[in-house]
Amino acid sequence: MMKPSDFVRWFRGSSPYIHAHRGKTFVIYFGGEAVGDPGFADLVHDFALLNSLGVRLVLVHGIRPQIDSRLARQGCQAQYQNGLRITDRVALECVKEAAGTVRVEIEALFSTGLANSPMAGARVRVASGNFVAAKPVGVRDGVDFQHTGEVRRVDAEGLNAVLARGDVALLSAVGYSPTGEIFNLRSEQVATAAAIALKADKLLLLTEEECLSLREDRLLRQITTAEARALLGEAAALAPEVAPHLKAAVQACEAGVGRAHLLDRHIDGALLLELFTRDGVGTLVSRAPFETLRAALVQDVAGILDLLRPLEQKGVLVTRSRERLESDIGDYTVIERDGMIVGCAALHRFPEARMGELACLALHGDYRGENRGERLLAHIEGKAVGMGFERLFVLTTQTAHWFRERGFEPAEVADLPETRRAAYNPRRNSKVLIKSL
């Protein structure tokens, strides 16, 4: 059971995200497999919570397993070509029946309000409608896809009117033509087109599989659109089930959607963990890197101070005033992660001795590892070389072994540049280490 203090700390930690997400537009896709899962009600509860926190919510649901089930009951075989359903007359009737049934089931879950349920007092209104215009896929490679279509246009004005009322918009994988025809659509395409049309802040894709790099056998935590395109072009780099979702995420981000997230829907509370914690549990896709190493700016001083304070209190680092940091800010490099400073290092210059001092190398306690310290060190070394320095020195009381492992050698105070030697504090008794560049 969670301790009260843990709950308070977690709730306070989520408050920046509550503020950040209020009034933003999120498009969330989930497949028909999620709808058929016994735990689907919990996911609806999470949707309702987002709505209550002021998120403008568009939900796009799939119906593939529901269609296949209805076809099987009629003794018909589902037909696919290159992963796309061929929707004949019989399949279209199954599409209409499945879409209507799933929509009603979702609306029913949003309508519950029992006193002992997460929906108590929620009063969430759900709006569906003919928001998606479609056109036929037609004939491809000699195959007539019949009633299978593509998104032609999403009625952004109509959806914005729904969202402005505080309602949740619900879209099915069905579109309509100006001639009154009905087309079966790919739900991922509907979600992507809706996110682009609405200029959504986020597209969230709840998937059946994690977005794993098969080459490295690891979850891809953050990836740029350029990196994603390279992966998609590499044979056997991704599971076949993941690739369409990653393509949708890339398409959305390149068309102006702020960020896209791929989440394994089997993780309980995946949506909340992704949106209300800094690191999340899924894969973030964005045009620019989620974590960047860059030169520090004056506006970073508060973040650097927050980063240094615990280390200063432990005596690992010398206390630095805000004024000193502001005056020396040009010496600093930071690692910024989603707006938070999680690492920093400084290069103080002693050109008369052709030496630089690596100072204030610090990492946030939650972000040690993953070679962030090495990245900062390599950046500072490269910066020093670019300035024509021949050696880099560091003064440390508790991390000498870390520097020794990275090529620094023990030295004496007398080996320091004259001006730095004069400022040496013998009471701290810092060890001096020097590395030739």
PDB file of C-alpha atoms in Angstrom, residues 112-399:
ATOM      1  CA  THR A 112     -21.590   5.132 -15.645  1.00  0.00           C
ATOM      2  CA  GLY A 113     -21.559   7.093 -12.429  1.00  0.00           C
ATOM      3  CA  LEU A 114     -21.805   4.699  -9.523  1.00  0.00           C
ATOM      4  CA  ALA A 115     -20.782   6.196  -6.196  1.00  0.00           C
ATOM      5  CA  ASN A 116     -18.012   3.631  -5.658  1.00  0.00           C
ATOM      6  CA  SER A 117     -16.518   3.915  -9.153  1.00  0.00           C
ATOM      7  CA  PRO A 118     -13.891   6.274 -10.648  1.00  0.00           C
ATOM      8  CA  MET A 119     -16.682   7.723 -12.802  1.00  0.00           C
ATOM      9  CA  ALA A 120     -18.689   9.015  -9.844  1.00  0.00           C
ATOM     10  CA  GLY A 121     -19.809  12.558 -10.624  1.00  0.00           C
ATOM     11  CA  ALA A 122     -17.924  12.627 -13.935  1.00  0.00           C
ATOM     12  CA  ARG A 123     -20.865  13.419 -16.270  1.00  0.00           C
ATOM     13  CA  VAL A 124     -18.820  13.038 -19.427  1.00  0.00           C
ATOM     14  CA  ARG A 125     -20.659  13.753 -22.666  1.00  0.00           C
ATOM     15  CA  VAL A 126     -19.527  11.894 -25.778  1.00  0.00           C
ATOM     16  CA  ALA A 127     -20.124  13.217 -29.293  1.00  0.00           C
ATOM     17  CA  SER A 128     -19.920  11.113 -32.457  1.00  0.00           C
ATOM     18  CA  GLY A 129     -20.839  12.093 -35.993  1.00  0.00           C
ATOM     19  CA  ASN A 130     -19.945  12.343 -39.643  1.00  0.00           C
ATOM     20  CA  PHE A 131     -16.674  14.163 -39.015  1.00  0.00           C
ATOM     21  CA  VAL A 132     -14.628  12.116 -41.512  1.00  0.00           C
ATOM     22  CA  ALA A 133     -15.035  12.407 -45.268  1.00  0.00           C
ATOM     23  CA  ALA A 134     -13.638   9.490 -47.260  1.00  0.00           C
ATOM     24  CA  LYS A 135     -12.830   8.364 -50.773  1.00  0.00           C
ATOM     25  CA  PRO A 136     -12.406   4.845 -52.171  1.00  0.00           C
ATOM     26  CA  VAL A 137      -9.018   3.146 -52.228  1.00  0.00           C
ATOM     27  CA  GLY A 138     -10.035   1.782 -55.622  1.00  0.00           C
ATOM     28  CA  VAL A 139      -8.037  -0.819 -57.514  1.00  0.00           C
ATOM     29  CA  ARG A 140      -4.405  -1.464 -56.565  1.00  0.00           C
ATOM     30  CA  ASP A 141      -2.180  -4.023 -58.283  1.00  0.00           C
ATOM     31  CA  GLY A 142      -5.297  -5.428 -59.898  1.00  0.00           C
ATOM     32  CA  VAL A 143      -7.143  -5.836 -56.589  1.00  0.00           C
ATOM     33  CA  ASP A 144     -10.465  -4.031 -56.127  1.00  0.00           C
ATOM     34  CA  PHE A 145     -10.756  -2.974 -52.498  1.00  0.00           C
ATOM     35  CA  GLN A 146     -14.441  -2.143 -53.016  1.00  0.00           C
ATOM     36  CA  HIS A 147     -15.789  -0.405 -49.895  1.00  0.00           C
ATOM     37  CA  THR A 148     -12.371   0.170 -48.317  1.00  0.00           C
ATOM     38  CA  GLY A 149     -11.542   3.861 -48.254  1.00  0.00           C
ATOM     39  CA  GLU A 150      -9.020   6.520 -47.317  1.00  0.00           C
ATOM     40  CA  VAL A 151      -9.491   9.666 -45.297  1.00  0.00           C
ATOM     41  CA  ARG A 152     -10.244  12.584 -47.562  1.00  0.00           C
ATOM     42  CA  ARG A 153     -10.893  15.291 -44.985  1.00  0.00           C
ATOM     43  CA  VAL A 154     -11.549  15.670 -41.272  1.00  0.00           C
ATOM     44  CA  ASP A 155     -14.084  18.276 -40.148  1.00  0.00           C
ATOM     45  CA  ALA A 156     -11.795  20.194 -37.792  1.00  0.00           C
ATOM     46  CA  GLU A 157     -14.344  22.978 -37.319  1.00  0.00           C
ATOM     47  CA  GLY A 158     -17.003  20.526 -36.190  1.00  0.00           C
ATOM     48  CA  LEU A 159     -14.636  18.683 -33.867  1.00  0.00           C
ATOM     49  CA  ASN A 160     -13.396  21.941 -32.344  1.00  0.00           C
ATOM     50  CA  ALA A 161     -17.002  22.910 -31.591  1.00  0.00           C
ATOM     51  CA  VAL A 162     -17.447  19.601 -29.741  1.00  0.00           C
ATOM     52  CA  LEU A 163     -14.212  20.066 -27.804  1.00  0.00           C
ATOM     53  CA  ALA A 164     -15.036  23.687 -26.944  1.00  0.00           C
ATOM     54  CA  ARG A 165     -18.125  22.397 -25.077  1.00  0.00           C
ATOM     55  CA  GLY A 166     -15.906  20.144 -22.971  1.00  0.00           C
ATOM     56  CA  ASP A 167     -17.260  16.989 -24.640  1.00  0.00           C
ATOM     57  CA  VAL A 168     -15.194  13.977 -25.672  1.00  0.00           C
ATOM     58  CA  ALA A 169     -15.207  13.369 -29.436  1.00  0.00           C
ATOM     59  CA  LEU A 170     -15.423   9.726 -30.520  1.00  0.00           C
ATOM     60  CA  LEU A 171     -14.450   8.696 -34.052  1.00  0.00           C
ATOM     61  CA  SER A 172     -14.925   5.277 -35.627  1.00  0.00           C
ATOM     62  CA  ALA A 173     -12.999   3.751 -38.516  1.00  0.00           C
ATOM     63  CA  VAL A 174     -15.795   4.740 -40.880  1.00  0.00           C
ATOM     64  CA  GLY A 175     -15.973   7.595 -43.392  1.00  0.00           C
ATOM     65  CA  TYR A 176     -18.586   9.024 -45.718  1.00  0.00           C
ATOM     66  CA  SER A 177     -18.433  10.358 -49.263  1.00  0.00           C
ATOM     67  CA  PRO A 178     -20.366  13.331 -50.700  1.00  0.00           C
ATOM     68  CA  THR A 179     -22.426  10.785 -52.639  1.00  0.00           C
ATOM     69  CA  GLY A 180     -23.565   9.119 -49.404  1.00  0.00           C
ATOM     70  CA  GLU A 181     -21.356   6.036 -49.645  1.00  0.00           C
ATOM     71  CA  ILE A 182     -19.871   4.429 -46.539  1.00  0.00           C
ATOM     72  CA  PHE A 183     -16.220   3.369 -46.446  1.00  0.00           C
ATOM     73  CA  ASN A 184     -14.244   1.216 -44.070  1.00  0.00           C
ATOM     74  CA  LEU A 185     -11.085   3.066 -42.993  1.00  0.00           C
ATOM     75  CA  ARG A 186      -7.905   2.240 -41.126  1.00  0.00           C
ATOM     76  CA  SER A 187      -8.381   3.607 -37.624  1.00  0.00           C
ATOM     77  CA  GLU A 188      -4.694   4.628 -37.364  1.00  0.00           C
ATOM     78  CA  GLN A 189      -5.178   6.755 -40.483  1.00  0.00           C
ATOM     79  CA  VAL A 190      -8.282   8.364 -38.992  1.00  0.00           C
ATOM     80  CA  ALA A 191      -6.384   9.201 -35.803  1.00  0.00           C
ATOM     81  CA  THR A 192      -3.423  10.644 -37.710  1.00  0.00           C
ATOM     82  CA  ALA A 193      -5.614  12.712 -40.020  1.00  0.00           C
ATOM     83  CA  ALA A 194      -7.640  14.028 -37.066  1.00  0.00           C
ATOM     84  CA  ALA A 195      -4.494  14.997 -35.154  1.00  0.00           C
ATOM     85  CA  ILE A 196      -3.111  16.842 -38.183  1.00  0.00           C
ATOM     86  CA  ALA A 197      -6.393  18.604 -38.977  1.00  0.00           C
ATOM     87  CA  LEU A 198      -6.793  19.753 -35.372  1.00  0.00           C
ATOM     88  CA  LYS A 199      -3.107  20.714 -35.036  1.00  0.00           C
ATOM     89  CA  ALA A 200      -3.174  18.524 -31.952  1.00  0.00           C
ATOM     90  CA  ASP A 201      -0.590  18.825 -29.225  1.00  0.00           C
ATOM     91  CA  LYS A 202      -0.266  15.047 -28.964  1.00  0.00           C
ATOM     92  CA  LEU A 203      -1.154  11.893 -30.852  1.00  0.00           C
ATOM     93  CA  LEU A 204      -1.169   8.899 -28.522  1.00  0.00           C
ATOM     94  CA  LEU A 205      -1.269   5.422 -30.047  1.00  0.00           C
ATOM     95  CA  LEU A 206      -2.188   2.586 -27.674  1.00  0.00           C
ATOM     96  CA  THR A 207      -0.618  -0.434 -29.326  1.00  0.00           C
ATOM     97  CA  GLU A 208      -0.583  -4.195 -28.886  1.00  0.00           C
ATOM     98  CA  GLU A 209       3.225  -4.357 -28.821  1.00  0.00           C
ATOM     99  CA  GLU A 210       5.997  -2.240 -27.351  1.00  0.00           C
ATOM    100  CA  CYS A 211       8.051  -0.200 -29.809  1.00  0.00           C
ATOM    101  CA  LEU A 212      11.183  -2.324 -29.566  1.00  0.00           C
ATOM    102  CA  SER A 213      14.360  -2.062 -31.547  1.00  0.00           C
ATOM    103  CA  LEU A 214      14.813  -5.692 -32.606  1.00  0.00           C
ATOM    104  CA  ARG A 215      18.430  -4.989 -33.464  1.00  0.00           C
ATOM    105  CA  GLU A 216      19.225  -3.917 -29.891  1.00  0.00           C
ATOM    106  CA  ASP A 217      16.378  -5.737 -28.123  1.00  0.00           C
ATOM    107  CA  ARG A 218      15.352  -2.677 -26.162  1.00  0.00           C
ATOM    108  CA  LEU A 219      12.441  -0.294 -25.873  1.00  0.00           C
ATOM    109  CA  LEU A 220      12.897   2.879 -27.884  1.00  0.00           C
ATOM    110  CA  ARG A 221      12.255   5.585 -25.302  1.00  0.00           C
ATOM    111  CA  GLN A 222      12.731   8.746 -27.384  1.00  0.00           C
ATOM    112  CA  ILE A 223      13.234   8.991 -31.108  1.00  0.00           C
ATOM    113  CA  THR A 224      13.236  11.826 -33.601  1.00  0.00           C
ATOM    114  CA  THR A 225      11.270  11.618 -36.831  1.00  0.00           C
ATOM    115  CA  ALA A 226      14.531  11.385 -38.776  1.00  0.00           C
ATOM    116  CA  GLU A 227      15.723   8.473 -36.631  1.00  0.00           C
ATOM    117  CA  ALA A 228      12.329   6.789 -36.963  1.00  0.00           C
ATOM    118  CA  ARG A 229      12.399   7.061 -40.742  1.00  0.00           C
ATOM    119  CA  ALA A 230      15.840   5.453 -40.779  1.00  0.00           C
ATOM    120  CA  LEU A 231      14.541   2.569 -38.650  1.00  0.00           C
ATOM    121  CA  LEU A 232      11.475   2.129 -40.837  1.00  0.00           C
ATOM    122  CA  GLY A 233      13.735   1.837 -43.861  1.00  0.00           C
ATOM    123  CA  GLU A 234      15.850  -0.866 -42.243  1.00  0.00           C
ATOM    124  CA  ALA A 235      14.755  -4.452 -42.771  1.00  0.00           C
ATOM    125  CA  ALA A 236      13.830  -6.373 -39.603  1.00  0.00           C
ATOM    126  CA  ALA A 237      14.566  -3.397 -37.331  1.00  0.00           C
ATOM    127  CA  LEU A 238      11.013  -3.325 -35.957  1.00  0.00           C
ATOM    128  CA  ALA A 239       8.222  -5.812 -35.373  1.00  0.00           C
ATOM    129  CA  PRO A 240       5.722  -5.778 -38.284  1.00  0.00           C
ATOM    130  CA  GLU A 241       2.930  -4.842 -35.868  1.00  0.00           C
ATOM    131  CA  VAL A 242       4.830  -1.752 -34.686  1.00  0.00           C
ATOM    132  CA  ALA A 243       5.881  -0.254 -38.012  1.00  0.00           C
ATOM    133  CA  PRO A 244       2.429   1.117 -39.054  1.00  0.00           C
ATOM    134  CA  HIS A 245       2.056   2.917 -35.744  1.00  0.00           C
ATOM    135  CA  LEU A 246       5.533   4.411 -35.942  1.00  0.00           C
ATOM    136  CA  LYS A 247       4.794   5.555 -39.512  1.00  0.00           C
ATOM    137  CA  ALA A 248       1.620   7.237 -38.260  1.00  0.00           C
ATOM    138  CA  ALA A 249       3.566   8.971 -35.485  1.00  0.00           C
ATOM    139  CA  VAL A 250       6.191  10.247 -37.937  1.00  0.00           C
ATOM    140  CA  GLN A 251       3.552  11.475 -40.379  1.00  0.00           C
ATOM    141  CA  ALA A 252       1.718  13.350 -37.616  1.00  0.00           C
ATOM    142  CA  CYS A 253       4.840  15.028 -36.208  1.00  0.00           C
ATOM    143  CA  GLU A 254       6.139  16.046 -39.614  1.00  0.00           C
ATOM    144  CA  ALA A 255       2.739  17.594 -40.361  1.00  0.00           C
ATOM    145  CA  GLY A 256       2.781  19.785 -37.255  1.00  0.00           C
ATOM    146  CA  VAL A 257       1.517  17.646 -34.366  1.00  0.00           C
ATOM    147  CA  GLY A 258       3.590  18.491 -31.284  1.00  0.00           C
ATOM    148  CA  ARG A 259       4.501  14.983 -30.159  1.00  0.00           C
ATOM    149  CA  ALA A 260       3.415  11.403 -30.712  1.00  0.00           C
ATOM    150  CA  HIS A 261       3.561   8.590 -28.176  1.00  0.00           C
ATOM    151  CA  LEU A 262       3.452   4.831 -28.728  1.00  0.00           C
ATOM    152  CA  LEU A 263       2.214   3.037 -25.596  1.00  0.00           C
ATOM    153  CA  ASP A 264       1.786  -0.642 -24.839  1.00  0.00           C
ATOM    154  CA  ARG A 265      -1.882  -0.713 -23.842  1.00  0.00           C
ATOM    155  CA  HIS A 266      -1.309  -3.813 -21.680  1.00  0.00           C
ATOM    156  CA  ILE A 267       0.521  -1.683 -19.086  1.00  0.00           C
ATOM    157  CA  ASP A 268      -2.040  -0.709 -16.474  1.00  0.00           C
ATOM    158  CA  GLY A 269      -2.315   3.084 -16.419  1.00  0.00           C
ATOM    159  CA  ALA A 270       0.110   3.490 -19.339  1.00  0.00           C
ATOM    160  CA  LEU A 271      -1.649   6.665 -20.446  1.00  0.00           C
ATOM    161  CA  LEU A 272      -1.340   8.330 -17.033  1.00  0.00           C
ATOM    162  CA  LEU A 273       2.240   7.180 -16.524  1.00  0.00           C
ATOM    163  CA  GLU A 274       3.224   8.585 -19.911  1.00  0.00           C
ATOM    164  CA  LEU A 275       1.487  11.925 -19.453  1.00  0.00           C
ATOM    165  CA  PHE A 276       2.123  12.685 -15.789  1.00  0.00           C
ATOM    166  CA  THR A 277       5.680  11.494 -15.215  1.00  0.00           C
ATOM    167  CA  ARG A 278       8.827  12.905 -16.787  1.00  0.00           C
ATOM    168  CA  ASP A 279      10.105   9.660 -18.277  1.00  0.00           C
ATOM    169  CA  GLY A 280       6.855   7.880 -19.071  1.00  0.00           C
ATOM    170  CA  VAL A 281       6.603   4.230 -20.088  1.00  0.00           C
ATOM    171  CA  GLY A 282       6.348   4.360 -23.870  1.00  0.00           C
ATOM    172  CA  THR A 283       8.085   5.711 -26.952  1.00  0.00           C
ATOM    173  CA  LEU A 284       8.114   9.441 -27.605  1.00  0.00           C
ATOM    174  CA  VAL A 285       8.391  10.601 -31.213  1.00  0.00           C
ATOM    175  CA  SER A 286       9.169  14.240 -31.952  1.00  0.00           C
ATOM    176  CA  ARG A 287      10.830  16.350 -34.621  1.00  0.00           C
ATOM    177  CA  ALA A 288      13.435  17.673 -32.161  1.00  0.00           C
ATOM    178  CA  PRO A 289      15.227  15.550 -29.544  1.00  0.00           C
ATOM    179  CA  PHE A 290      13.449  15.121 -26.214  1.00  0.00           C
ATOM    180  CA  GLU A 291      16.789  15.418 -24.415  1.00  0.00           C
ATOM    181  CA  THR A 292      19.437  17.835 -25.630  1.00  0.00           C
ATOM    182  CA  LEU A 293      22.973  18.782 -24.671  1.00  0.00           C
ATOM    183  CA  ARG A 294      23.474  22.494 -25.289  1.00  0.00           C
ATOM    184  CA  ALA A 295      25.154  25.679 -24.106  1.00  0.00           C
ATOM    185  CA  ALA A 296      23.585  27.084 -20.946  1.00  0.00           C
ATOM    186  CA  LEU A 297      21.520  30.267 -20.985  1.00  0.00           C
ATOM    187  CA  VAL A 298      20.834  32.781 -18.231  1.00  0.00           C
ATOM    188  CA  GLN A 299      17.309  31.410 -17.891  1.00  0.00           C
ATOM    189  CA  ASP A 300      18.848  28.025 -16.964  1.00  0.00           C
ATOM    190  CA  VAL A 301      20.393  29.393 -13.754  1.00  0.00           C
ATOM    191  CA  ALA A 302      17.431  28.408 -11.552  1.00  0.00           C
ATOM    192  CA  GLY A 303      17.495  24.869 -12.935  1.00  0.00           C
ATOM    193  CA  ILE A 304      21.254  24.581 -12.437  1.00  0.00           C
ATOM    194  CA  LEU A 305      20.931  25.794  -8.845  1.00  0.00           C
ATOM    195  CA  ASP A 306      18.259  23.161  -8.159  1.00  0.00           C
ATOM    196  CA  LEU A 307      20.564  20.525  -9.642  1.00  0.00           C
ATOM    197  CA  LEU A 308      23.608  21.595  -7.615  1.00  0.00           C
ATOM    198  CA  ARG A 309      21.935  22.170  -4.253  1.00  0.00           C
ATOM    199  CA  PRO A 310      21.867  18.506  -3.063  1.00  0.00           C
ATOM    200  CA  LEU A 311      25.529  18.030  -4.026  1.00  0.00           C
ATOM    201  CA  GLU A 312      26.529  21.276  -2.323  1.00  0.00           C
ATOM    202  CA  GLN A 313      24.730  20.196   0.848  1.00  0.00           C
ATOM    203  CA  LYS A 314      26.705  16.936   0.829  1.00  0.00           C
ATOM    204  CA  GLY A 315      29.966  18.805   0.334  1.00  0.00           C
ATOM    205  CA  VAL A 316      30.585  17.203  -3.061  1.00  0.00           C
ATOM    206  CA  LEU A 317      30.567  20.616  -4.754  1.00  0.00           C
ATOM    207  CA  VAL A 318      31.537  24.091  -3.591  1.00  0.00           C
ATOM    208  CA  THR A 319      28.513  26.330  -3.053  1.00  0.00           C
ATOM    209  CA  ARG A 320      27.944  28.740  -5.933  1.00  0.00           C
ATOM    210  CA  SER A 321      25.815  31.839  -5.656  1.00  0.00           C
ATOM    211  CA  ARG A 322      23.221  32.817  -8.232  1.00  0.00           C
ATOM    212  CA  GLU A 323      25.305  35.898  -9.043  1.00  0.00           C
ATOM    213  CA  ARG A 324      28.396  33.812  -9.748  1.00  0.00           C
ATOM    214  CA  LEU A 325      26.461  31.400 -11.926  1.00  0.00           C
ATOM    215  CA  GLU A 326      24.941  34.245 -13.908  1.00  0.00           C
ATOM    216  CA  SER A 327      28.336  35.848 -14.502  1.00  0.00           C
ATOM    217  CA  ASP A 328      29.920  32.500 -15.509  1.00  0.00           C
ATOM    218  CA  ILE A 329      26.959  31.121 -17.481  1.00  0.00           C
ATOM    219  CA  GLY A 330      28.943  31.209 -20.730  1.00  0.00           C
ATOM    220  CA  ASP A 331      31.222  28.502 -19.300  1.00  0.00           C
ATOM    221  CA  TYR A 332      28.360  26.053 -18.700  1.00  0.00           C
ATOM    222  CA  THR A 333      26.883  23.249 -20.744  1.00  0.00           C
ATOM    223  CA  VAL A 334      23.594  21.614 -19.726  1.00  0.00           C
ATOM    224  CA  ILE A 335      21.559  18.534 -20.522  1.00  0.00           C
ATOM    225  CA  GLU A 336      17.913  19.519 -20.771  1.00  0.00           C
ATOM    226  CA  ARG A 337      15.217  16.844 -20.642  1.00  0.00           C
ATOM    227  CA  ASP A 338      11.675  17.971 -21.431  1.00  0.00           C
ATOM    228  CA  GLY A 339      12.338  21.428 -19.980  1.00  0.00           C
ATOM    229  CA  MET A 340      14.227  20.202 -16.898  1.00  0.00           C
ATOM    230  CA  ILE A 341      17.987  20.613 -16.367  1.00  0.00           C
ATOM    231  CA  VAL A 342      19.229  17.106 -15.508  1.00  0.00           C
ATOM    232  CA  GLY A 343      22.967  17.614 -16.001  1.00  0.00           C
ATOM    233  CA  CYS A 344      25.570  20.321 -16.247  1.00  0.00           C
ATOM    234  CA  ALA A 345      29.307  20.934 -16.479  1.00  0.00           C
ATOM    235  CA  ALA A 346      31.509  23.996 -16.814  1.00  0.00           C
ATOM    236  CA  LEU A 347      34.753  24.741 -18.616  1.00  0.00           C
ATOM    237  CA  HIS A 348      36.695  27.547 -16.937  1.00  0.00           C
ATOM    238  CA  ARG A 349      39.497  28.921 -19.108  1.00  0.00           C
ATOM    239  CA  PHE A 350      43.141  29.528 -18.270  1.00  0.00           C
ATOM    240  CA  PRO A 351      44.584  30.436 -21.668  1.00  0.00           C
ATOM    241  CA  GLU A 352      47.905  31.633 -20.268  1.00  0.00           C
ATOM    242  CA  ALA A 353      48.625  28.033 -19.202  1.00  0.00           C
ATOM    243  CA  ARG A 354      46.821  26.475 -22.194  1.00  0.00           C
ATOM    244  CA  MET A 355      44.635  24.671 -19.670  1.00  0.00           C
ATOM    245  CA  GLY A 356      40.955  24.386 -18.896  1.00  0.00           C
ATOM    246  CA  GLU A 357      39.197  23.418 -15.674  1.00  0.00           C
ATOM    247  CA  LEU A 358      36.335  20.953 -15.783  1.00  0.00           C
ATOM    248  CA  ALA A 359      34.077  22.103 -12.961  1.00  0.00           C
ATOM    249  CA  CYS A 360      30.619  21.536 -11.606  1.00  0.00           C
ATOM    250  CA  LEU A 361      29.986  18.221 -13.383  1.00  0.00           C
ATOM    251  CA  ALA A 362      26.643  17.213 -11.907  1.00  0.00           C
ATOM    252  CA  LEU A 363      23.718  14.950 -12.774  1.00  0.00           C
ATOM    253  CA  HIS A 364      20.247  14.757 -11.306  1.00  0.00           C
ATOM    254  CA  GLY A 365      19.894  11.716  -9.050  1.00  0.00           C
ATOM    255  CA  ASP A 366      17.175  10.195 -11.256  1.00  0.00           C
ATOM    256  CA  TYR A 367      19.254  10.498 -14.428  1.00  0.00           C
ATOM    257  CA  ARG A 368      22.620   9.033 -13.567  1.00  0.00           C
ATOM    258  CA  GLY A 369      23.660   6.350 -15.988  1.00  0.00           C
ATOM    259  CA  GLU A 370      22.999   6.096 -19.719  1.00  0.00           C
ATOM    260  CA  ASN A 371      26.425   7.752 -20.236  1.00  0.00           C
ATOM    261  CA  ARG A 372      25.237  11.300 -19.518  1.00  0.00           C
ATOM    262  CA  GLY A 373      28.363  12.028 -17.486  1.00  0.00           C
ATOM    263  CA  GLU A 374      30.537  10.715 -20.318  1.00  0.00           C
ATOM    264  CA  ARG A 375      28.630  12.852 -22.826  1.00  0.00           C
ATOM    265  CA  LEU A 376      29.254  15.989 -20.773  1.00  0.00           C
ATOM    266  CA  LEU A 377      32.912  15.119 -20.310  1.00  0.00           C
ATOM    267  CA  ALA A 378      33.402  14.438 -24.029  1.00  0.00           C
ATOM    268  CA  HIS A 379      31.700  17.733 -24.893  1.00  0.00           C
ATOM    269  CA  ILE A 380      33.889  19.695 -22.480  1.00  0.00           C
ATOM    270  CA  GLU A 381      37.026  17.985 -23.796  1.00  0.00           C
ATOM    271  CA  GLY A 382      36.057  18.819 -27.368  1.00  0.00           C
ATOM    272  CA  LYS A 383      35.347  22.407 -26.386  1.00  0.00           C
ATOM    273  CA  ALA A 384      38.742  22.659 -24.678  1.00  0.00           C
ATOM    274  CA  VAL A 385      40.556  21.270 -27.717  1.00  0.00           C
ATOM    275  CA  GLY A 386      38.734  23.766 -29.899  1.00  0.00           C
ATOM    276  CA  MET A 387      40.085  26.561 -27.713  1.00  0.00           C
ATOM    277  CA  GLY A 388      43.630  25.317 -28.187  1.00  0.00           C
ATOM    278  CA  PHE A 389      44.053  23.937 -24.646  1.00  0.00           C
ATOM    279  CA  GLU A 390      46.510  21.128 -24.153  1.00  0.00           C
ATOM    280  CA  ARG A 391      45.350  19.873 -20.749  1.00  0.00           C
ATOM    281  CA  LEU A 392      42.158  19.663 -18.713  1.00  0.00           C
ATOM    282  CA  PHE A 393      42.193  19.584 -14.915  1.00  0.00           C
ATOM    283  CA  VAL A 394      39.588  18.868 -12.278  1.00  0.00           C
ATOM    284  CA  LEU A 395      39.468  19.339  -8.504  1.00  0.00           C
ATOM    285  CA  THR A 396      37.407  16.752  -6.643  1.00  0.00           C
ATOM    286  CA  THR A 397      36.907  15.439  -3.117  1.00  0.00           C
ATOM    287  CA  GLN A 398      34.769  12.349  -3.745  1.00  0.00           C
ATOM    288  CA  THR A 399      34.854  11.320  -7.399  1.00  0.00           C
TER     289      THR A 399
END
